[in-house]
Coordinates of C-alpha atoms in Angstrom, one line a residue:
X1 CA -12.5 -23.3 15.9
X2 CA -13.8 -19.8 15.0
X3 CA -12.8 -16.9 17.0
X4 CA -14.3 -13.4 16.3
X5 CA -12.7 -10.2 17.0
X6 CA -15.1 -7.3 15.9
X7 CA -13.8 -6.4 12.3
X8 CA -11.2 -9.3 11.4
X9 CA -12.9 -12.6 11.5
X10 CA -10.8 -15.4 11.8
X11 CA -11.7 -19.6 11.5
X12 CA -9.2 -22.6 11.0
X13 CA -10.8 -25.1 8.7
X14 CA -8.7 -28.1 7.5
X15 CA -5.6 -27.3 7.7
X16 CA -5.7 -23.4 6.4
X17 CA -6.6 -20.3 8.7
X18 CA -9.1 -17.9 7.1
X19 CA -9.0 -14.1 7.6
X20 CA -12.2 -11.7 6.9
X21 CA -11.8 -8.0 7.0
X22 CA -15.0 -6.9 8.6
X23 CA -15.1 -3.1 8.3
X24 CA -17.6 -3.2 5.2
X25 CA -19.1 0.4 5.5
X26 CA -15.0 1.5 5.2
X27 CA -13.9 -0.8 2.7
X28 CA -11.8 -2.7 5.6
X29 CA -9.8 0.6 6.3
X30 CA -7.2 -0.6 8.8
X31 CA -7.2 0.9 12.3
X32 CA -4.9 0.2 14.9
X33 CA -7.2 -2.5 16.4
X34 CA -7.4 -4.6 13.3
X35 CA -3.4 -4.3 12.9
X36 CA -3.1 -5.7 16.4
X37 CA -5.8 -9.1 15.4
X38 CA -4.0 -9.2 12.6
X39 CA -0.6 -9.7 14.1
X40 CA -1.9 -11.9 16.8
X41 CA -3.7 -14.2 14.8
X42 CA -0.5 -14.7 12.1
X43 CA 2.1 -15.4 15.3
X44 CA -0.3 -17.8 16.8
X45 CA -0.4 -19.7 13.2
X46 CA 3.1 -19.3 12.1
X47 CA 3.6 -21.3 15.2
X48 CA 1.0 -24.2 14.9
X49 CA 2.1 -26.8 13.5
X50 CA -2.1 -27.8 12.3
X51 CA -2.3 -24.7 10.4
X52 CA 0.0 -25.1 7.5
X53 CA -1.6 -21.9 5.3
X54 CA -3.3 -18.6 5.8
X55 CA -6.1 -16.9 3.4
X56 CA -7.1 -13.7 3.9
X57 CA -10.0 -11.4 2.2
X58 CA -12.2 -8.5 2.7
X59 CA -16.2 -8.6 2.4
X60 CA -18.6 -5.7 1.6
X61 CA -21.6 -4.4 2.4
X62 CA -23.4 -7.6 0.7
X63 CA -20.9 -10.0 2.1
X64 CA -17.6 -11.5 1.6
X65 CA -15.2 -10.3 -1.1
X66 CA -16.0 -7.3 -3.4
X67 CA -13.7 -5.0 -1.6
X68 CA -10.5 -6.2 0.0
X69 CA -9.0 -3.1 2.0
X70 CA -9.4 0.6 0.8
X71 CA -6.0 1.4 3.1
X72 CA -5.3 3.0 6.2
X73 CA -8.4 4.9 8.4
X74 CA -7.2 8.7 6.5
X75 CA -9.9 10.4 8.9
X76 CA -8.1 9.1 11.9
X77 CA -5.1 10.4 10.3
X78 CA -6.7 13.8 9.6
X79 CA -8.2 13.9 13.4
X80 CA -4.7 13.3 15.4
X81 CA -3.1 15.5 13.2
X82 CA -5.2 18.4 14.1
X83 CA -5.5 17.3 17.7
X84 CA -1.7 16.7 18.1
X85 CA -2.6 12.8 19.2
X86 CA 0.2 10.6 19.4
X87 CA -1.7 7.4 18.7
X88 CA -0.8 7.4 14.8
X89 CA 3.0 6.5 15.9
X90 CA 1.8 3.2 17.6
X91 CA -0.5 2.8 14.5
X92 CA 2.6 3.0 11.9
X93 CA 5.3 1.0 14.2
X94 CA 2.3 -1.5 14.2
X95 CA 1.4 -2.0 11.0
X96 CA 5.1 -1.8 9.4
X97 CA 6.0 -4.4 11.5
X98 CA 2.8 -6.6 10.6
X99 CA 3.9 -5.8 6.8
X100 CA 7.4 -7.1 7.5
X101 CA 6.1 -10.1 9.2
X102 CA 3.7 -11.2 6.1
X103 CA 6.6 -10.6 4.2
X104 CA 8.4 -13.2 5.9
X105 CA 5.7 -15.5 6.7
X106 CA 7.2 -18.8 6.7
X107 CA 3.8 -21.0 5.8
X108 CA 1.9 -20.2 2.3
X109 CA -0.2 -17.1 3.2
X110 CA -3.2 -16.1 0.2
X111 CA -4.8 -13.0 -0.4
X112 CA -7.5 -12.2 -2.5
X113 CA -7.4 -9.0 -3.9
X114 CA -11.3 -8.7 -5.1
X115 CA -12.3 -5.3 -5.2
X116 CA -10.5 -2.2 -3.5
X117 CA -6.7 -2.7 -2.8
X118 CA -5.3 0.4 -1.8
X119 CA -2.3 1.6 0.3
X120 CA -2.6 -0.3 3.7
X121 CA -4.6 -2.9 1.9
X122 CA -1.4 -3.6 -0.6
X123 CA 0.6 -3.7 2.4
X124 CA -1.0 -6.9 3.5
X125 CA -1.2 -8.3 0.1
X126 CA 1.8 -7.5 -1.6
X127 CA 3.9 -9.9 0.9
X128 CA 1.8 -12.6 0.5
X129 CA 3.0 -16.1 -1.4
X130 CA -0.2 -16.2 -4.0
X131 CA -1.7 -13.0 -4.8
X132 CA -5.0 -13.1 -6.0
X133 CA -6.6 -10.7 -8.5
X134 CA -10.4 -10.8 -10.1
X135 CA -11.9 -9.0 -12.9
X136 CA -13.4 -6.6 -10.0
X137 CA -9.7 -5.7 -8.9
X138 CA -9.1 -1.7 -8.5
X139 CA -5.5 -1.4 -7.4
X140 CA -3.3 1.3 -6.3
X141 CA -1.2 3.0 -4.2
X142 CA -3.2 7.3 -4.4
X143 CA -1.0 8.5 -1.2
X144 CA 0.7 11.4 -3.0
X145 CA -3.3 13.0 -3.8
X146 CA -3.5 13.5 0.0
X147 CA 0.0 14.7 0.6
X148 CA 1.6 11.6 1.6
X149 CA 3.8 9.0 0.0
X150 CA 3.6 5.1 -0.7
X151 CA 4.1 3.6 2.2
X152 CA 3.4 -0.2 3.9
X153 CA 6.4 -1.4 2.0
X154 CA 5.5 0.6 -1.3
X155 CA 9.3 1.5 -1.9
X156 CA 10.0 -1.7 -2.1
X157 CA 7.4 -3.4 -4.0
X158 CA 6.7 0.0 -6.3
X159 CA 10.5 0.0 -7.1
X160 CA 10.8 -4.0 -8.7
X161 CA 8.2 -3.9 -11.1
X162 CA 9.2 -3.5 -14.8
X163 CA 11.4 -0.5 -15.7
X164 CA 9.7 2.7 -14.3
X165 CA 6.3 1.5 -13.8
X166 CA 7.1 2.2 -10.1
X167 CA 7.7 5.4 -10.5
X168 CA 4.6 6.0 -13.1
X169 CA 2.6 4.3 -10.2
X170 CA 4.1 6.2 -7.1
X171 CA 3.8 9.4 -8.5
X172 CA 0.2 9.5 -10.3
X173 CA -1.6 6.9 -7.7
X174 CA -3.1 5.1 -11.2
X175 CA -5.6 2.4 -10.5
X176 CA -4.8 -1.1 -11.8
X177 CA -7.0 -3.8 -12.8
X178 CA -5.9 -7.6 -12.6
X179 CA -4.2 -7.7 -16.0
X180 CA -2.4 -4.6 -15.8
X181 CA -1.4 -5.8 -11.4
X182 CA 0.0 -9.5 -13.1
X183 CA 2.1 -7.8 -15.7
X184 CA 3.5 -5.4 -13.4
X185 CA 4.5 -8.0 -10.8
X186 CA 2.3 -7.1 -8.3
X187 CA -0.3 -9.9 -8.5
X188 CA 0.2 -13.7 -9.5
X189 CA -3.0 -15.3 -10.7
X190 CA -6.3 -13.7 -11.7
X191 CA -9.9 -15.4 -10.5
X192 CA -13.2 -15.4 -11.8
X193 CA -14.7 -13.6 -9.5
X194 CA -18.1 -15.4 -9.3
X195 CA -16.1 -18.8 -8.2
X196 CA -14.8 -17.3 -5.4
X197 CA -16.5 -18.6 -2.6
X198 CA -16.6 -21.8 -4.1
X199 CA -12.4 -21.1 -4.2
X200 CA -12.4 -19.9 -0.8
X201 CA -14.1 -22.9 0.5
X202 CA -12.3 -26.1 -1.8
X203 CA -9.4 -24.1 -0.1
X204 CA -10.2 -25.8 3.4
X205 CA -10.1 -29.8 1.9
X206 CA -6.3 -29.4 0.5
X207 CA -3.2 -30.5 2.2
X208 CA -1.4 -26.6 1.2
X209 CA 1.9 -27.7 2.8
X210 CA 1.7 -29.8 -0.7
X211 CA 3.2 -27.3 -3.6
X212 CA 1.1 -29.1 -6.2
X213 CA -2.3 -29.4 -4.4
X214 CA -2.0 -25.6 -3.9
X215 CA -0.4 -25.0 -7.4
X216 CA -3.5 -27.4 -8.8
X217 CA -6.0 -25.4 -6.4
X218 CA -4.8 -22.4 -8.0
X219 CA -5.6 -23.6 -11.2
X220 CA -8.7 -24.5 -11.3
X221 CA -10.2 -21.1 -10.4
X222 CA -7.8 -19.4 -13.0
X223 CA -8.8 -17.4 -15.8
X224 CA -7.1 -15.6 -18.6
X225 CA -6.2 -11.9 -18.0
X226 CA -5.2 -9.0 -20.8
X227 CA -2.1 -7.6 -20.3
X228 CA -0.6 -4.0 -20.0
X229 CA 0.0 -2.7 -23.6
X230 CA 3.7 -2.6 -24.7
X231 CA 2.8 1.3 -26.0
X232 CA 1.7 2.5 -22.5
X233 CA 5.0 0.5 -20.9
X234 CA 7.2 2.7 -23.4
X235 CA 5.8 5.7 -22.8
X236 CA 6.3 5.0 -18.4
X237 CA 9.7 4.2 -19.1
X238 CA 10.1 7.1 -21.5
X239 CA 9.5 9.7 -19.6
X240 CA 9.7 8.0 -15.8
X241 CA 12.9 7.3 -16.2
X242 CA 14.2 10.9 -16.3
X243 CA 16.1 12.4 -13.3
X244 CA 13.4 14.8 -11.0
X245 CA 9.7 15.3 -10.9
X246 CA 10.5 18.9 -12.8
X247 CA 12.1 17.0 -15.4
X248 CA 9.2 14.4 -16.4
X249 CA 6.3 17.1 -15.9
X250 CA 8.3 19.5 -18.3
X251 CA 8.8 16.7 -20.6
X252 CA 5.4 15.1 -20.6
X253 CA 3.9 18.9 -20.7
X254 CA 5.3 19.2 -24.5
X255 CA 4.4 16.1 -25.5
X256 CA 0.8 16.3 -27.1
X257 CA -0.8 12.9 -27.0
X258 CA -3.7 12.8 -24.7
X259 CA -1.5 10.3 -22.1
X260 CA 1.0 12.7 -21.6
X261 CA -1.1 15.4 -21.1
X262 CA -3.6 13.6 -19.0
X263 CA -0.5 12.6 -17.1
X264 CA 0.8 15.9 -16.4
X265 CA -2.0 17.0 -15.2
X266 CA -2.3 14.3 -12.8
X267 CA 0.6 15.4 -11.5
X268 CA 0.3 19.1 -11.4
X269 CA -2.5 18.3 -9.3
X270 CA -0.6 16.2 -6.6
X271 CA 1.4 17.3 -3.5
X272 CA 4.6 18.9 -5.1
X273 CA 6.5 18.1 -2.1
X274 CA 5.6 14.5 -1.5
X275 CA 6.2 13.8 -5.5
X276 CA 9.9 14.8 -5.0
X277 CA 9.8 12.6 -1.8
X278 CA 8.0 9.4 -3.0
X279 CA 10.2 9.6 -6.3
X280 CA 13.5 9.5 -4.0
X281 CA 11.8 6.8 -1.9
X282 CA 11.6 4.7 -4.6
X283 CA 15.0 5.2 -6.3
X284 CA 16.7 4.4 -2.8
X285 CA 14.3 1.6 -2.2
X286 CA 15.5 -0.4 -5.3
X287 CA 18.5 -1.2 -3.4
X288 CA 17.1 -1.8 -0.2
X289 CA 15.9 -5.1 1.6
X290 CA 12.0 -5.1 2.8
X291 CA 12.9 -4.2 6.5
X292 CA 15.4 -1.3 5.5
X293 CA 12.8 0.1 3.2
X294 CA 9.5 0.0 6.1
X295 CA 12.8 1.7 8.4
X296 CA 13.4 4.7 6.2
X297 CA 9.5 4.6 5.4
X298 CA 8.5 5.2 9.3
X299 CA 11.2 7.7 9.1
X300 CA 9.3 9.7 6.0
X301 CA 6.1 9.3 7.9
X302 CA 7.0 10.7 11.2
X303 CA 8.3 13.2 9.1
X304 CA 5.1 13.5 7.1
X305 CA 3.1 13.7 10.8
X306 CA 5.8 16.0 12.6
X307 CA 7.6 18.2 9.7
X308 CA 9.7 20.2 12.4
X309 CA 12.3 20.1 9.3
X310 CA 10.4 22.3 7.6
X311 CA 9.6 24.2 10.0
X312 CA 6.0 23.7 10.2
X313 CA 3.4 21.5 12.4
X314 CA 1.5 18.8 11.7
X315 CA -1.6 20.6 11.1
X316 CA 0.5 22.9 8.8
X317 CA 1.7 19.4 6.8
X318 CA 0.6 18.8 2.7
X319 CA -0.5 15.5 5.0
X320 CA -3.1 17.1 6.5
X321 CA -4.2 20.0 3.9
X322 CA -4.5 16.5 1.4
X323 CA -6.8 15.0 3.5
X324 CA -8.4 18.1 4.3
X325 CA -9.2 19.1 0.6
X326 CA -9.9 15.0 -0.4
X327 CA -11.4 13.6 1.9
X328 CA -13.1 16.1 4.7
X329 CA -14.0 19.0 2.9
X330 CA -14.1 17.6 -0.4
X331 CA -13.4 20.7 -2.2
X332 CA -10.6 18.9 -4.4
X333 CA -8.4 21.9 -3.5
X334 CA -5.6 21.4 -1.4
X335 CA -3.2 24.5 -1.1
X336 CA -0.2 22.4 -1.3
X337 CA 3.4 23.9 0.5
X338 CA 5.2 24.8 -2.0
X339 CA 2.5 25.3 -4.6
X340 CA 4.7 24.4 -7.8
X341 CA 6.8 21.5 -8.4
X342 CA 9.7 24.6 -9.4
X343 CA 9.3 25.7 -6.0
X344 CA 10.3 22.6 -4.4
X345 CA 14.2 22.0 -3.1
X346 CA 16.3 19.3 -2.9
X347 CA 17.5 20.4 0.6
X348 CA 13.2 20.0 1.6
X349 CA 13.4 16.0 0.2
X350 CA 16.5 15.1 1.7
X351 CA 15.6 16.1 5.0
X352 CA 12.4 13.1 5.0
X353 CA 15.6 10.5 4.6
X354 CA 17.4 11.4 7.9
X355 CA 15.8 9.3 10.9
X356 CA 14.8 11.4 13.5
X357 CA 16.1 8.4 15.7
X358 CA 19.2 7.0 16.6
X359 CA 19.6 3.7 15.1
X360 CA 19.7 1.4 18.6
X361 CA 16.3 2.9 19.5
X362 CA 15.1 3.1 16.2
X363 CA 10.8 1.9 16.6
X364 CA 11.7 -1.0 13.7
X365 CA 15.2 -1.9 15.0
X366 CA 14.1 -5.6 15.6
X367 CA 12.8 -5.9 11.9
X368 CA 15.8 -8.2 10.1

């Protein structure tokens, strides 16, 4: 069986259903279309019985794999917010709630992460039972360069990794290869990336329902990785542990090794707003369950799309001045609202935390 819908590809062979991003010339940016396949496809298998495992990946401009999904369609983003179009609240309800449900897939579901993974493309990878790395992996979650924060679940899976590595990772938007993505907790095995259509195909003749067979599937196609260094993990927790964005800039800012300078400037470069925001997001995510987390993140985004808190429209938002200066214009500078991290108040973050709905008719409600 092989059904194809445009740009997600989907076949059932054996007994495992096989997903292909097919958006190469955006590196499988998600649009509301593909959230919607998506969904479809994964109820349709969750619920048949002869599909007992779900593999997903990306392709590029060659062919499959070499990028797996550079996030969410930011120009759309951009567009609607100058336009006032209402679509992007349909397009974050949507793909929250297909986060939530590959977070709670019941049947083994793969991804592998070769190439790009970034924002929206963690948020269909980070839930997944067996996440795949390669030596090709570029990982991260950049949202706060454009004005926005970690979202798809990024509270969440941001906030377990080791000691403040979420925070480190929220805030500067670093990029992480396989290694670094396996000793942080967000990745499981690392692939050579040359066997992995052979990977992707052996995949098809195994019973996955069977823990071994997968587990032994699994290992023949891994390789060794090299792991964060136990310097760089002090130094996160050092100074991402502290209490406020003002505090670890300040701190980093008279510390005169090369990382901590190279990190403060990293961050005197990002939205001061969203820093404070995404750095409260991932404090109160830590104690939060997957589906309270993606409730108080489409909360923050609405928000981040419709800042009547501050006073200010949507084409007035860091949101849209990010994505202006990074993405459309390309001048690499944004005139961020407040301009200095010292400017920003606590009253201005606290306000992204209350839900501009009431809780029975909240867009996620259903999400348990």
């Amino acid at each position: 069986m092989k059904i194809e819908m445009n740009e997600v590809l989907t076949e059932v062979r054996g007994q495992v259903g096989f997903i292909t991003l097919n958006r190469p010339n955006a590196l499988n940016a998600l649009n509301l279309s593909m959230i919607r396949a998506l969904t479809v496809c994964l109820l349709a298998w969750q619920d048949d019985p002869s599909v007992q495992a779900v593999a997903i990946r990306g392709c590029n401009k060659v062919g499959p794999f070499g990028a797996f999904c550079a996030g969410g369609d930011i120009r759309f983003f951009h567009q609607a917010l100058l336009s006032g179009d209402p679509t992007p609240e349909d397009f974050f309800t949507e793909e929250y709630t297909l986060n939530h449900l590959i977070h709670s897939y019941v049947k083994p579901f793969i991804a592998f992460m070769d190439g790009v993974v970034m924002g929206g493309g963690m948020g269909i990878s980070q839930g997944a039972s067996h996440r795949l790395v390669t030596g090709r992996t570029q990982m991260a979650m950049p949202e706060t360069t454009i004005g926005l924060f970690p979202d798809v679940g990024g509270g969440y899976f941001l906030s377990r990794c080791p000691g403040f590595a979420g925070e480190w990772l929220a805030l500067t938007g670093s990029t992480l290869g396989a290694g670094d993505a396996i000793t942080l907790g967000l990745a499981d095995h690392c692939l050579d990336h040359a066997q992995l259509h052979l990977a992707w195909d052996t995949l098809a003749t195994i019973t996955p329902a069977d823990p071994s067979q997968l587990e032994n599937w699994i290992a023949i196609y891994s390789i060794a990785f090299d792991a964060c260094s136990t310097s760089t993990t002090s130094q996160i927790d050092q100074y991402f542990s502290r209490n406020s964005v003002l505090d670890i800039v300040q701190a980093l800012e008279v510390d005169p090794s090369d990382w901590a300078q190279a990190t403060a400037n990293q961050l005197r470069q990002r939205s001061p707003l969203l820093l404070n925001v995404a750095l409260a997001q991932i404090r109160r995510a830590r104690h939060l369950s997957i589906a309270q987390t993606l409730r108080m993140e489409r909360d923050m985004m609405r928000h981040c799309f419709y800042p009547r808190h501050l006073g200010r429209r949507g084409q007035q938002s860091d949101t849209a001045e990010g994505i202006r200066a990074l993405v459309i214009d390309k001048d690499n500078a944004p005139h961020w609202n407040p301009s200095r991290i010292e400017d920003v108040s606590p009253e201005m973050v606290d306000t992204f935390f209350v839900s501009p709905w009431q809780a029975h008719c909240h867009p996620l409600r259903h999400l348990s």
